[in-house]
């Protein structure tokens, strides 16, 4: 006779466990402890097997019968229900352990072990935080292009077009890692490349007219302030470094005797070490910095704390004090000024100029070849450039 709910509730424990049948192989196993477990005895391929469907009353009579009938349908179709049950449990566990958030976290930790910069690590965690609410808890192989697009469109709706693009790129790297570690079959982010609004290209204001640039150089020479700021500002037109690459310079990366400067990969935008030769003028400025340096590692230590470099806005603030507003010239703009005037001179191979600006090559082999190929020309070009700046100031 099938069990009723009231009968199941009324079953009392005994000294030894016992079974109370419900029909078609389904029964309640009542243990001495008082727990009641649903079990189903069946045969597949001539072998007897026992399926467990949970405990009563968490799993009620009706639900236990549904599970039993599902197993019987699988048997009818020649499928082992015990095996299917194990696969379903494994899939559920796999999904929880391989959510987008879990895989992304694993990917970020892998990149940290590979030596990424702290700033890059911070950005990766930030990108993950932007996706957590929408897709973070989903099994990574269940994240569809549509679900990912919903998360990215929320960023676009706030006007954060550049952030949306970079977050999409981060998601793509996570999916590729998931594919490589056999937890996803494809990268749905690839399908969204043209779905987002392209952000406006940011151009840093820069002076590219030779006569006006000469005026800027003379103004810089007249600037009086904290020595580290003065020297960094004088060096900026000569060395083509981005502001962060310049202000965080340490003495160990500069070889004054050998006449070279190698910025380590972790401080370069492309995460590749960048070497360049020192012109006579650059050497003189660095020797001047030696007389002011705090005997700490930074070439340009901060004013109030010589164990840290100049602040992020030090060079920009100096330019503002000289009368150059944000629409006219920026600390980053010295690179554009150099690129424009060097190309305008017609004296140098455009590829040599690009290498001097640390614009990498997409091919590692080709990039390495070009760095070697243009080194001699770059040495000559950097000395010519420093001489040209002196000529401009004197003109």
mmCIF file of C-alpha atoms in Angstrom:
data_model
loop_
_atom_site.group_PDB
_atom_site.id
_atom_site.type_symbol
_atom_site.label_atom_id
_atom_site.label_comp_id
_atom_site.label_asym_id
_atom_site.label_seq_id
_atom_site.Cartn_x
_atom_site.Cartn_y
_atom_site.Cartn_z
ATOM 1 C CA UNK A 1 0.000 0.000 0.000
ATOM 2 C CA UNK A 2 1.297 3.485 -0.816
ATOM 3 C CA UNK A 3 2.304 5.587 2.156
ATOM 4 C CA UNK A 4 0.281 8.606 3.167
ATOM 5 C CA UNK A 5 1.924 11.702 4.583
ATOM 6 C CA UNK A 6 0.386 11.089 7.999
ATOM 7 C CA UNK A 7 1.673 7.493 7.991
ATOM 8 C CA UNK A 8 5.174 8.681 7.091
ATOM 9 C CA UNK A 9 5.063 11.168 9.949
ATOM 10 C CA UNK A 10 3.870 8.493 12.371
ATOM 11 C CA UNK A 11 6.759 6.083 11.727
ATOM 12 C CA UNK A 12 8.774 5.668 14.940
ATOM 13 C CA UNK A 13 12.427 4.578 15.296
ATOM 14 C CA UNK A 14 13.252 1.071 16.571
ATOM 15 C CA UNK A 15 16.358 -0.562 17.893
ATOM 16 C CA UNK A 16 17.250 -1.611 14.350
ATOM 17 C CA UNK A 17 16.602 0.266 11.129
ATOM 18 C CA UNK A 18 13.625 -0.888 9.075
ATOM 19 C CA UNK A 19 11.900 -0.180 5.762
ATOM 20 C CA UNK A 20 8.379 0.998 5.034
ATOM 21 C CA UNK A 21 7.464 0.490 1.390
ATOM 22 C CA UNK A 22 5.563 2.914 -0.834
ATOM 23 C CA UNK A 23 5.470 0.855 -4.031
ATOM 24 C CA UNK A 24 7.476 0.238 -7.224
ATOM 25 C CA UNK A 25 10.704 -0.154 -5.260
ATOM 26 C CA UNK A 26 10.369 3.118 -3.287
ATOM 27 C CA UNK A 27 10.534 2.955 0.528
ATOM 28 C CA UNK A 28 11.383 4.947 3.625
ATOM 29 C CA UNK A 29 14.383 3.668 5.592
ATOM 30 C CA UNK A 30 13.764 4.505 9.264
ATOM 31 C CA UNK A 31 16.948 4.596 11.333
ATOM 32 C CA UNK A 32 17.335 4.168 15.123
ATOM 33 C CA UNK A 33 18.279 7.819 15.324
ATOM 34 C CA UNK A 34 14.849 8.753 14.018
ATOM 35 C CA UNK A 35 15.944 9.954 10.586
ATOM 36 C CA UNK A 36 13.867 8.776 7.632
ATOM 37 C CA UNK A 37 15.548 8.393 4.234
ATOM 38 C CA UNK A 38 13.870 7.851 0.880
ATOM 39 C CA UNK A 39 15.448 5.008 -1.053
ATOM 40 C CA UNK A 40 14.583 3.305 -4.325
ATOM 41 C CA UNK A 41 15.698 -0.205 -5.210
ATOM 42 C CA UNK A 42 15.977 -0.902 -8.944
ATOM 43 C CA UNK A 43 17.888 -3.056 -11.427
ATOM 44 C CA UNK A 44 19.945 -1.885 -14.380
ATOM 45 C CA UNK A 45 21.780 -4.268 -16.744
ATOM 46 C CA UNK A 46 21.040 -7.131 -14.343
ATOM 47 C CA UNK A 47 22.591 -5.364 -11.359
ATOM 48 C CA UNK A 48 20.649 -4.198 -8.319
ATOM 49 C CA UNK A 49 21.151 -0.556 -7.388
ATOM 50 C CA UNK A 50 19.792 1.707 -4.669
ATOM 51 C CA UNK A 51 18.970 5.362 -5.340
ATOM 52 C CA UNK A 52 18.749 7.885 -2.491
ATOM 53 C CA UNK A 53 16.263 10.755 -2.850
ATOM 54 C CA UNK A 54 16.819 12.677 0.383
ATOM 55 C CA UNK A 55 15.316 12.661 3.850
ATOM 56 C CA UNK A 56 11.724 12.971 4.975
ATOM 57 C CA UNK A 57 10.065 15.439 5.565
ATOM 58 C CA UNK A 58 12.502 17.695 3.575
ATOM 59 C CA UNK A 59 11.522 15.547 0.585
ATOM 60 C CA UNK A 60 7.809 14.876 0.822
ATOM 61 C CA UNK A 61 5.901 11.807 -0.342
ATOM 62 C CA UNK A 62 4.828 13.359 -3.671
ATOM 63 C CA UNK A 63 8.361 14.573 -4.504
ATOM 64 C CA UNK A 64 9.888 11.180 -3.655
ATOM 65 C CA UNK A 65 7.402 9.462 -6.003
ATOM 66 C CA UNK A 66 8.246 11.947 -8.777
ATOM 67 C CA UNK A 67 11.954 11.148 -8.393
ATOM 68 C CA UNK A 68 11.132 7.426 -8.457
ATOM 69 C CA UNK A 69 9.054 7.790 -11.630
ATOM 70 C CA UNK A 70 11.830 9.852 -13.281
ATOM 71 C CA UNK A 71 14.284 7.030 -12.560
ATOM 72 C CA UNK A 72 11.889 4.449 -13.970
ATOM 73 C CA UNK A 73 11.520 6.466 -17.193
ATOM 74 C CA UNK A 74 15.314 6.511 -17.562
ATOM 75 C CA UNK A 75 15.403 2.744 -17.037
ATOM 76 C CA UNK A 76 12.757 2.309 -19.734
ATOM 77 C CA UNK A 77 15.007 4.264 -22.142
ATOM 78 C CA UNK A 78 18.039 2.116 -21.305
ATOM 79 C CA UNK A 79 19.744 4.796 -19.184
ATOM 80 C CA UNK A 80 21.319 4.120 -15.797
ATOM 81 C CA UNK A 81 19.508 6.531 -13.386
ATOM 82 C CA UNK A 82 22.205 6.131 -10.722
ATOM 83 C CA UNK A 83 24.842 7.286 -13.175
ATOM 84 C CA UNK A 84 22.672 10.206 -14.333
ATOM 85 C CA UNK A 85 22.113 11.198 -10.717
ATOM 86 C CA UNK A 86 25.859 11.253 -10.037
ATOM 87 C CA UNK A 87 26.447 13.278 -13.204
ATOM 88 C CA UNK A 88 23.784 15.810 -12.200
ATOM 89 C CA UNK A 89 25.324 16.233 -8.742
ATOM 90 C CA UNK A 90 28.780 16.603 -10.247
ATOM 91 C CA UNK A 91 27.490 19.171 -12.730
ATOM 92 C CA UNK A 92 25.810 21.158 -9.975
ATOM 93 C CA UNK A 93 28.968 21.105 -7.874
ATOM 94 C CA UNK A 94 31.059 21.966 -10.937
ATOM 95 C CA UNK A 95 28.785 24.922 -11.649
ATOM 96 C CA UNK A 96 29.132 26.318 -8.120
ATOM 97 C CA UNK A 97 32.887 25.824 -8.037
ATOM 98 C CA UNK A 98 33.306 27.252 -11.521
ATOM 99 C CA UNK A 99 31.178 30.354 -11.387
ATOM 100 C CA UNK A 100 32.369 33.329 -13.407
ATOM 101 C CA UNK A 101 33.505 34.965 -10.165
ATOM 102 C CA UNK A 102 35.530 31.913 -9.055
ATOM 103 C CA UNK A 103 37.238 31.491 -12.429
ATOM 104 C CA UNK A 104 37.924 35.230 -12.733
ATOM 105 C CA UNK A 105 39.442 35.248 -9.247
ATOM 106 C CA UNK A 106 41.645 32.302 -10.174
ATOM 107 C CA UNK A 107 42.696 34.096 -13.372
ATOM 108 C CA UNK A 108 43.615 37.277 -11.460
ATOM 109 C CA UNK A 109 45.605 35.294 -8.890
ATOM 110 C CA UNK A 110 47.467 33.613 -11.751
ATOM 111 C CA UNK A 111 48.345 37.028 -13.228
ATOM 112 C CA UNK A 112 49.532 38.220 -9.810
ATOM 113 C CA UNK A 113 51.907 35.232 -9.599
ATOM 114 C CA UNK A 114 53.190 36.179 -13.051
ATOM 115 C CA UNK A 115 54.302 39.537 -11.676
ATOM 116 C CA UNK A 116 51.760 42.101 -12.854
ATOM 117 C CA UNK A 117 52.049 45.618 -11.448
ATOM 118 C CA UNK A 118 49.984 46.567 -8.400
ATOM 119 C CA UNK A 119 48.070 49.097 -10.499
ATOM 120 C CA UNK A 120 47.138 46.386 -13.004
ATOM 121 C CA UNK A 121 46.066 44.033 -10.212
ATOM 122 C CA UNK A 122 43.812 46.756 -8.788
ATOM 123 C CA UNK A 123 42.196 47.302 -12.196
ATOM 124 C CA UNK A 124 41.508 43.584 -12.687
ATOM 125 C CA UNK A 125 39.703 43.356 -9.342
ATOM 126 C CA UNK A 126 37.740 46.463 -10.289
ATOM 127 C CA UNK A 127 36.651 44.981 -13.633
ATOM 128 C CA UNK A 128 35.475 41.855 -11.807
ATOM 129 C CA UNK A 129 33.454 43.968 -9.360
ATOM 130 C CA UNK A 130 31.630 45.570 -12.298
ATOM 131 C CA UNK A 131 30.446 42.140 -13.518
ATOM 132 C CA UNK A 132 29.736 40.378 -10.219
ATOM 133 C CA UNK A 133 26.112 41.468 -9.800
ATOM 134 C CA UNK A 134 25.006 40.284 -13.249
ATOM 135 C CA UNK A 135 27.109 37.216 -14.027
ATOM 136 C CA UNK A 136 29.388 36.618 -11.026
ATOM 137 C CA UNK A 137 27.474 33.697 -9.506
ATOM 138 C CA UNK A 138 26.562 31.989 -12.760
ATOM 139 C CA UNK A 139 28.488 28.885 -13.890
ATOM 140 C CA UNK A 140 30.943 30.315 -16.373
ATOM 141 C CA UNK A 141 29.758 28.075 -19.203
ATOM 142 C CA UNK A 142 26.214 29.416 -18.637
ATOM 143 C CA UNK A 143 27.171 33.049 -19.225
ATOM 144 C CA UNK A 144 25.700 33.910 -22.604
ATOM 145 C CA UNK A 145 26.586 36.902 -24.811
ATOM 146 C CA UNK A 146 23.155 38.363 -23.948
ATOM 147 C CA UNK A 147 23.761 38.229 -20.180
ATOM 148 C CA UNK A 148 27.232 39.726 -20.539
ATOM 149 C CA UNK A 149 25.897 42.481 -22.800
ATOM 150 C CA UNK A 150 23.289 43.446 -20.199
ATOM 151 C CA UNK A 151 26.058 44.077 -17.662
ATOM 152 C CA UNK A 152 28.132 46.086 -20.149
ATOM 153 C CA UNK A 153 25.172 48.160 -21.346
ATOM 154 C CA UNK A 154 24.615 49.293 -17.760
ATOM 155 C CA UNK A 155 28.089 50.848 -17.848
ATOM 156 C CA UNK A 156 27.383 52.481 -21.195
ATOM 157 C CA UNK A 157 24.119 53.905 -19.859
ATOM 158 C CA UNK A 158 26.185 55.832 -17.307
ATOM 159 C CA UNK A 159 28.392 57.199 -20.099
ATOM 160 C CA UNK A 160 31.321 54.937 -19.190
ATOM 161 C CA UNK A 161 32.090 53.796 -22.739
ATOM 162 C CA UNK A 162 35.824 53.285 -22.220
ATOM 163 C CA UNK A 163 35.169 51.309 -19.026
ATOM 164 C CA UNK A 164 32.633 49.112 -20.842
ATOM 165 C CA UNK A 165 35.179 48.300 -23.571
ATOM 166 C CA UNK A 166 37.916 47.472 -21.064
ATOM 167 C CA UNK A 167 35.539 45.368 -18.967
ATOM 168 C CA UNK A 168 34.588 43.408 -22.091
ATOM 169 C CA UNK A 169 38.287 42.821 -22.779
ATOM 170 C CA UNK A 170 38.772 41.582 -19.203
ATOM 171 C CA UNK A 171 35.790 39.232 -19.508
ATOM 172 C CA UNK A 172 37.205 37.846 -22.743
ATOM 173 C CA UNK A 173 40.521 37.048 -21.049
ATOM 174 C CA UNK A 174 38.658 35.251 -18.233
ATOM 175 C CA UNK A 175 36.651 33.171 -20.736
ATOM 176 C CA UNK A 176 39.799 32.257 -22.674
ATOM 177 C CA UNK A 177 41.367 31.116 -19.409
ATOM 178 C CA UNK A 178 38.232 29.073 -18.679
ATOM 179 C CA UNK A 179 38.464 27.449 -22.132
ATOM 180 C CA UNK A 180 42.143 26.673 -21.565
ATOM 181 C CA UNK A 181 41.314 25.034 -18.225
ATOM 182 C CA UNK A 182 38.396 23.026 -19.717
ATOM 183 C CA UNK A 183 35.654 24.869 -17.834
ATOM 184 C CA UNK A 184 34.073 26.578 -20.825
ATOM 185 C CA UNK A 185 33.753 25.724 -24.483
ATOM 186 C CA UNK A 186 33.948 29.206 -26.001
ATOM 187 C CA UNK A 187 34.422 32.911 -25.356
ATOM 188 C CA UNK A 188 31.020 34.663 -25.638
ATOM 189 C CA UNK A 189 32.739 38.055 -25.308
ATOM 190 C CA UNK A 190 34.120 37.648 -28.830
ATOM 191 C CA UNK A 191 30.607 38.066 -30.226
ATOM 192 C CA UNK A 192 30.213 41.468 -28.555
ATOM 193 C CA UNK A 193 33.139 43.310 -30.126
ATOM 194 C CA UNK A 194 30.886 45.475 -32.283
ATOM 195 C CA UNK A 195 28.001 45.710 -29.804
ATOM 196 C CA UNK A 196 29.472 48.519 -27.694
ATOM 197 C CA UNK A 197 29.847 52.191 -28.525
ATOM 198 C CA UNK A 198 33.457 53.024 -29.326
ATOM 199 C CA UNK A 199 34.825 55.595 -26.867
ATOM 200 C CA UNK A 200 36.266 58.822 -28.167
ATOM 201 C CA UNK A 201 40.030 58.609 -28.627
ATOM 202 C CA UNK A 202 41.750 60.664 -25.971
ATOM 203 C CA UNK A 203 44.368 63.061 -27.274
ATOM 204 C CA UNK A 204 46.604 64.806 -24.782
ATOM 205 C CA UNK A 205 46.979 68.536 -25.506
ATOM 206 C CA UNK A 206 50.491 69.223 -26.785
ATOM 207 C CA UNK A 207 52.445 72.000 -28.450
ATOM 208 C CA UNK A 208 53.681 70.857 -31.862
ATOM 209 C CA UNK A 209 54.681 74.221 -33.332
ATOM 210 C CA UNK A 210 58.477 74.618 -33.110
ATOM 211 C CA UNK A 211 58.395 78.327 -32.236
ATOM 212 C CA UNK A 212 55.797 77.862 -29.491
ATOM 213 C CA UNK A 213 57.658 74.813 -28.194
ATOM 214 C CA UNK A 214 60.808 76.965 -27.968
ATOM 215 C CA UNK A 215 58.862 79.371 -25.747
ATOM 216 C CA UNK A 216 57.801 76.475 -23.524
ATOM 217 C CA UNK A 217 61.412 75.301 -23.179
ATOM 218 C CA UNK A 218 62.528 78.784 -22.159
ATOM 219 C CA UNK A 219 59.683 78.977 -19.645
ATOM 220 C CA UNK A 220 60.726 75.623 -18.168
ATOM 221 C CA UNK A 221 64.327 76.843 -17.797
ATOM 222 C CA UNK A 222 63.026 79.831 -15.847
ATOM 223 C CA UNK A 223 60.873 77.745 -13.517
ATOM 224 C CA UNK A 224 61.901 77.901 -9.868
ATOM 225 C CA UNK A 225 60.543 75.458 -7.386
ATOM 226 C CA UNK A 226 61.313 72.178 -5.695
ATOM 227 C CA UNK A 227 64.526 70.806 -7.317
ATOM 228 C CA UNK A 228 63.052 67.375 -8.135
ATOM 229 C CA UNK A 229 60.172 69.014 -9.988
ATOM 230 C CA UNK A 230 62.470 71.436 -11.832
ATOM 231 C CA UNK A 231 64.805 68.708 -13.081
ATOM 232 C CA UNK A 232 61.997 66.285 -13.970
ATOM 233 C CA UNK A 233 60.308 69.088 -15.945
ATOM 234 C CA UNK A 234 63.560 69.834 -17.811
ATOM 235 C CA UNK A 235 64.088 66.120 -18.554
ATOM 236 C CA UNK A 236 60.554 65.500 -19.803
ATOM 237 C CA UNK A 237 61.067 66.963 -23.318
ATOM 238 C CA UNK A 238 64.264 64.916 -23.798
ATOM 239 C CA UNK A 239 63.384 61.378 -22.784
ATOM 240 C CA UNK A 240 59.899 60.650 -24.280
ATOM 241 C CA UNK A 241 58.711 58.927 -21.087
ATOM 242 C CA UNK A 242 55.144 59.020 -19.840
ATOM 243 C CA UNK A 243 54.761 61.075 -16.635
ATOM 244 C CA UNK A 244 54.426 58.016 -14.391
ATOM 245 C CA UNK A 245 57.417 56.329 -16.009
ATOM 246 C CA UNK A 246 59.509 59.448 -15.432
ATOM 247 C CA UNK A 247 58.544 60.514 -11.923
ATOM 248 C CA UNK A 248 58.934 56.972 -10.503
ATOM 249 C CA UNK A 249 62.463 56.551 -11.871
ATOM 250 C CA UNK A 250 65.015 54.949 -9.530
ATOM 251 C CA UNK A 251 68.766 55.249 -9.746
ATOM 252 C CA UNK A 252 69.315 51.519 -10.179
ATOM 253 C CA UNK A 253 67.785 51.616 -13.685
ATOM 254 C CA UNK A 254 70.116 54.404 -14.888
ATOM 255 C CA UNK A 255 73.660 53.685 -16.059
ATOM 256 C CA UNK A 256 75.331 57.088 -16.205
ATOM 257 C CA UNK A 257 78.723 55.654 -17.166
ATOM 258 C CA UNK A 258 77.322 53.406 -19.873
ATOM 259 C CA UNK A 259 74.958 56.112 -21.021
ATOM 260 C CA UNK A 260 71.672 54.200 -20.904
ATOM 261 C CA UNK A 261 68.386 54.077 -19.038
ATOM 262 C CA UNK A 262 66.206 50.948 -18.819
ATOM 263 C CA UNK A 263 62.687 51.379 -17.490
ATOM 264 C CA UNK A 264 61.482 48.000 -16.121
ATOM 265 C CA UNK A 265 58.469 46.268 -17.653
ATOM 266 C CA UNK A 266 56.212 46.762 -14.632
ATOM 267 C CA UNK A 267 56.361 50.539 -15.047
ATOM 268 C CA UNK A 268 55.805 50.593 -18.804
ATOM 269 C CA UNK A 269 52.340 50.811 -20.338
ATOM 270 C CA UNK A 270 52.968 47.804 -22.607
ATOM 271 C CA UNK A 271 54.590 45.845 -19.748
ATOM 272 C CA UNK A 272 57.828 45.484 -21.692
ATOM 273 C CA UNK A 273 61.167 46.883 -20.514
ATOM 274 C CA UNK A 274 62.218 49.975 -22.478
ATOM 275 C CA UNK A 275 65.845 51.038 -22.944
ATOM 276 C CA UNK A 276 67.201 54.235 -24.448
ATOM 277 C CA UNK A 277 70.505 56.070 -24.613
ATOM 278 C CA UNK A 278 71.320 59.207 -22.642
ATOM 279 C CA UNK A 279 72.237 62.366 -24.519
ATOM 280 C CA UNK A 280 74.888 64.644 -23.036
ATOM 281 C CA UNK A 281 72.181 67.047 -21.884
ATOM 282 C CA UNK A 282 70.229 64.265 -20.143
ATOM 283 C CA UNK A 283 73.383 63.080 -18.368
ATOM 284 C CA UNK A 284 74.014 66.606 -17.098
ATOM 285 C CA UNK A 285 70.488 66.899 -15.752
ATOM 286 C CA UNK A 286 70.758 63.526 -14.026
ATOM 287 C CA UNK A 287 74.092 64.507 -12.486
ATOM 288 C CA UNK A 288 72.405 67.663 -11.236
ATOM 289 C CA UNK A 289 69.660 65.506 -9.751
ATOM 290 C CA UNK A 290 72.387 63.537 -7.959
ATOM 291 C CA UNK A 291 73.404 66.676 -6.085
ATOM 292 C CA UNK A 292 69.843 67.162 -4.833
ATOM 293 C CA UNK A 293 68.789 63.552 -4.324
ATOM 294 C CA UNK A 294 67.980 62.322 -0.844
ATOM 295 C CA UNK A 295 70.236 59.278 -1.041
ATOM 296 C CA UNK A 296 67.094 57.192 -1.416
ATOM 297 C CA UNK A 297 66.261 55.131 -4.478
ATOM 298 C CA UNK A 298 64.025 57.633 -6.288
ATOM 299 C CA UNK A 299 65.583 60.055 -8.758
ATOM 300 C CA UNK A 300 62.745 62.523 -8.133
ATOM 301 C CA UNK A 301 61.682 62.136 -4.482
ATOM 302 C CA UNK A 302 58.617 63.896 -3.140
ATOM 303 C CA UNK A 303 58.976 67.141 -1.192
ATOM 304 C CA UNK A 304 57.618 66.033 2.176
ATOM 305 C CA UNK A 305 58.622 62.374 2.006
ATOM 306 C CA UNK A 306 61.815 61.319 0.238
ATOM 307 C CA UNK A 307 60.852 57.641 0.344
ATOM 308 C CA UNK A 308 58.166 58.159 -2.321
ATOM 309 C CA UNK A 309 58.354 59.720 -5.803
ATOM 310 C CA UNK A 310 56.940 63.041 -6.946
ATOM 311 C CA UNK A 311 53.167 63.228 -6.864
ATOM 312 C CA UNK A 312 51.082 62.367 -9.901
ATOM 313 C CA UNK A 313 50.245 66.035 -10.557
ATOM 314 C CA UNK A 314 53.637 67.591 -9.839
ATOM 315 C CA UNK A 315 54.617 68.216 -13.480
ATOM 316 C CA UNK A 316 51.118 69.261 -14.509
ATOM 317 C CA UNK A 317 50.940 71.784 -11.668
ATOM 318 C CA UNK A 318 54.334 73.182 -12.698
ATOM 319 C CA UNK A 319 53.070 73.682 -16.254
ATOM 320 C CA UNK A 320 49.999 75.485 -14.907
ATOM 321 C CA UNK A 321 52.190 77.811 -12.852
ATOM 322 C CA UNK A 322 54.089 78.619 -16.039
ATOM 323 C CA UNK A 323 50.805 79.696 -17.638
ATOM 324 C CA UNK A 324 50.044 76.624 -19.778
ATOM 325 C CA UNK A 325 46.433 75.526 -19.250
ATOM 326 C CA UNK A 326 44.983 72.029 -19.710
ATOM 327 C CA UNK A 327 43.879 72.807 -23.264
ATOM 328 C CA UNK A 328 47.385 73.828 -24.342
ATOM 329 C CA UNK A 329 49.949 71.492 -22.801
ATOM 330 C CA UNK A 330 50.090 68.473 -20.478
ATOM 331 C CA UNK A 331 52.938 66.489 -18.973
ATOM 332 C CA UNK A 332 51.971 63.612 -21.282
ATOM 333 C CA UNK A 333 51.987 66.014 -24.234
ATOM 334 C CA UNK A 334 55.808 66.127 -24.406
ATOM 335 C CA UNK A 335 55.667 62.754 -26.183
ATOM 336 C CA UNK A 336 53.324 64.087 -28.850
ATOM 337 C CA UNK A 337 55.504 67.190 -29.273
ATOM 338 C CA UNK A 338 58.588 65.029 -29.783
ATOM 339 C CA UNK A 339 56.821 62.672 -32.190
ATOM 340 C CA UNK A 340 55.475 65.528 -34.278
ATOM 341 C CA UNK A 341 58.719 67.523 -34.487
ATOM 342 C CA UNK A 342 60.930 64.464 -35.067
ATOM 343 C CA UNK A 343 58.731 63.253 -37.922
ATOM 344 C CA UNK A 344 58.536 66.772 -39.309
ATOM 345 C CA UNK A 345 62.338 66.970 -39.444
ATOM 346 C CA UNK A 346 62.427 64.166 -42.032
ATOM 347 C CA UNK A 347 65.779 62.989 -40.668
ATOM 348 C CA UNK A 348 64.685 59.784 -38.947
ATOM 349 C CA UNK A 349 63.019 56.521 -39.820
ATOM 350 C CA UNK A 350 59.422 56.620 -38.501
ATOM 351 C CA UNK A 351 59.937 53.143 -37.007
ATOM 352 C CA UNK A 352 62.944 54.407 -35.037
ATOM 353 C CA UNK A 353 60.797 57.237 -33.681
ATOM 354 C CA UNK A 354 58.088 54.759 -32.694
ATOM 355 C CA UNK A 355 60.615 52.572 -30.848
ATOM 356 C CA UNK A 356 61.985 55.636 -29.052
ATOM 357 C CA UNK A 357 58.435 56.383 -27.887
ATOM 358 C CA UNK A 358 58.114 52.748 -26.667
ATOM 359 C CA UNK A 359 55.271 52.008 -29.051
ATOM 360 C CA UNK A 360 55.544 48.224 -29.166
ATOM 361 C CA UNK A 361 55.267 45.901 -32.125
ATOM 362 C CA UNK A 362 52.435 43.386 -32.193
ATOM 363 C CA UNK A 363 54.902 40.654 -33.111
ATOM 364 C CA UNK A 364 57.387 39.819 -30.355
ATOM 365 C CA UNK A 365 59.965 38.576 -32.884
ATOM 366 C CA UNK A 366 59.546 41.596 -35.171
ATOM 367 C CA UNK A 367 59.599 43.917 -32.165
ATOM 368 C CA UNK A 368 62.856 42.448 -30.861
ATOM 369 C CA UNK A 369 64.364 42.693 -34.349
ATOM 370 C CA UNK A 370 63.399 46.350 -34.709
ATOM 371 C CA UNK A 371 64.749 47.275 -31.269
ATOM 372 C CA UNK A 372 68.119 45.924 -32.328
ATOM 373 C CA UNK A 373 67.841 47.320 -35.855
ATOM 374 C CA UNK A 374 67.134 50.891 -34.786
ATOM 375 C CA UNK A 375 69.287 51.163 -31.673
ATOM 376 C CA UNK A 376 72.193 52.976 -33.373
ATOM 377 C CA UNK A 377 69.807 55.335 -35.129
ATOM 378 C CA UNK A 378 67.985 56.004 -31.885
ATOM 379 C CA UNK A 379 71.258 56.845 -30.101
ATOM 380 C CA UNK A 380 72.060 59.372 -32.830
ATOM 381 C CA UNK A 381 68.480 60.671 -32.892
ATOM 382 C CA UNK A 382 68.261 61.277 -29.135
ATOM 383 C CA UNK A 383 71.481 63.303 -29.156
ATOM 384 C CA UNK A 384 70.277 65.261 -32.198
ATOM 385 C CA UNK A 385 66.958 65.881 -30.438
ATOM 386 C CA UNK A 386 68.626 67.270 -27.288
ATOM 387 C CA UNK A 387 70.830 69.498 -29.453
ATOM 388 C CA UNK A 388 67.743 70.617 -31.371
ATOM 389 C CA UNK A 389 65.985 71.554 -28.115
ATOM 390 C CA UNK A 390 68.998 73.655 -27.125
ATOM 391 C CA UNK A 391 68.893 75.324 -30.529
ATOM 392 C CA UNK A 392 65.190 76.081 -30.149
ATOM 393 C CA UNK A 393 65.723 77.676 -26.746
ATOM 394 C CA UNK A 394 68.484 79.862 -28.132
ATOM 395 C CA UNK A 395 66.597 80.874 -31.285
#
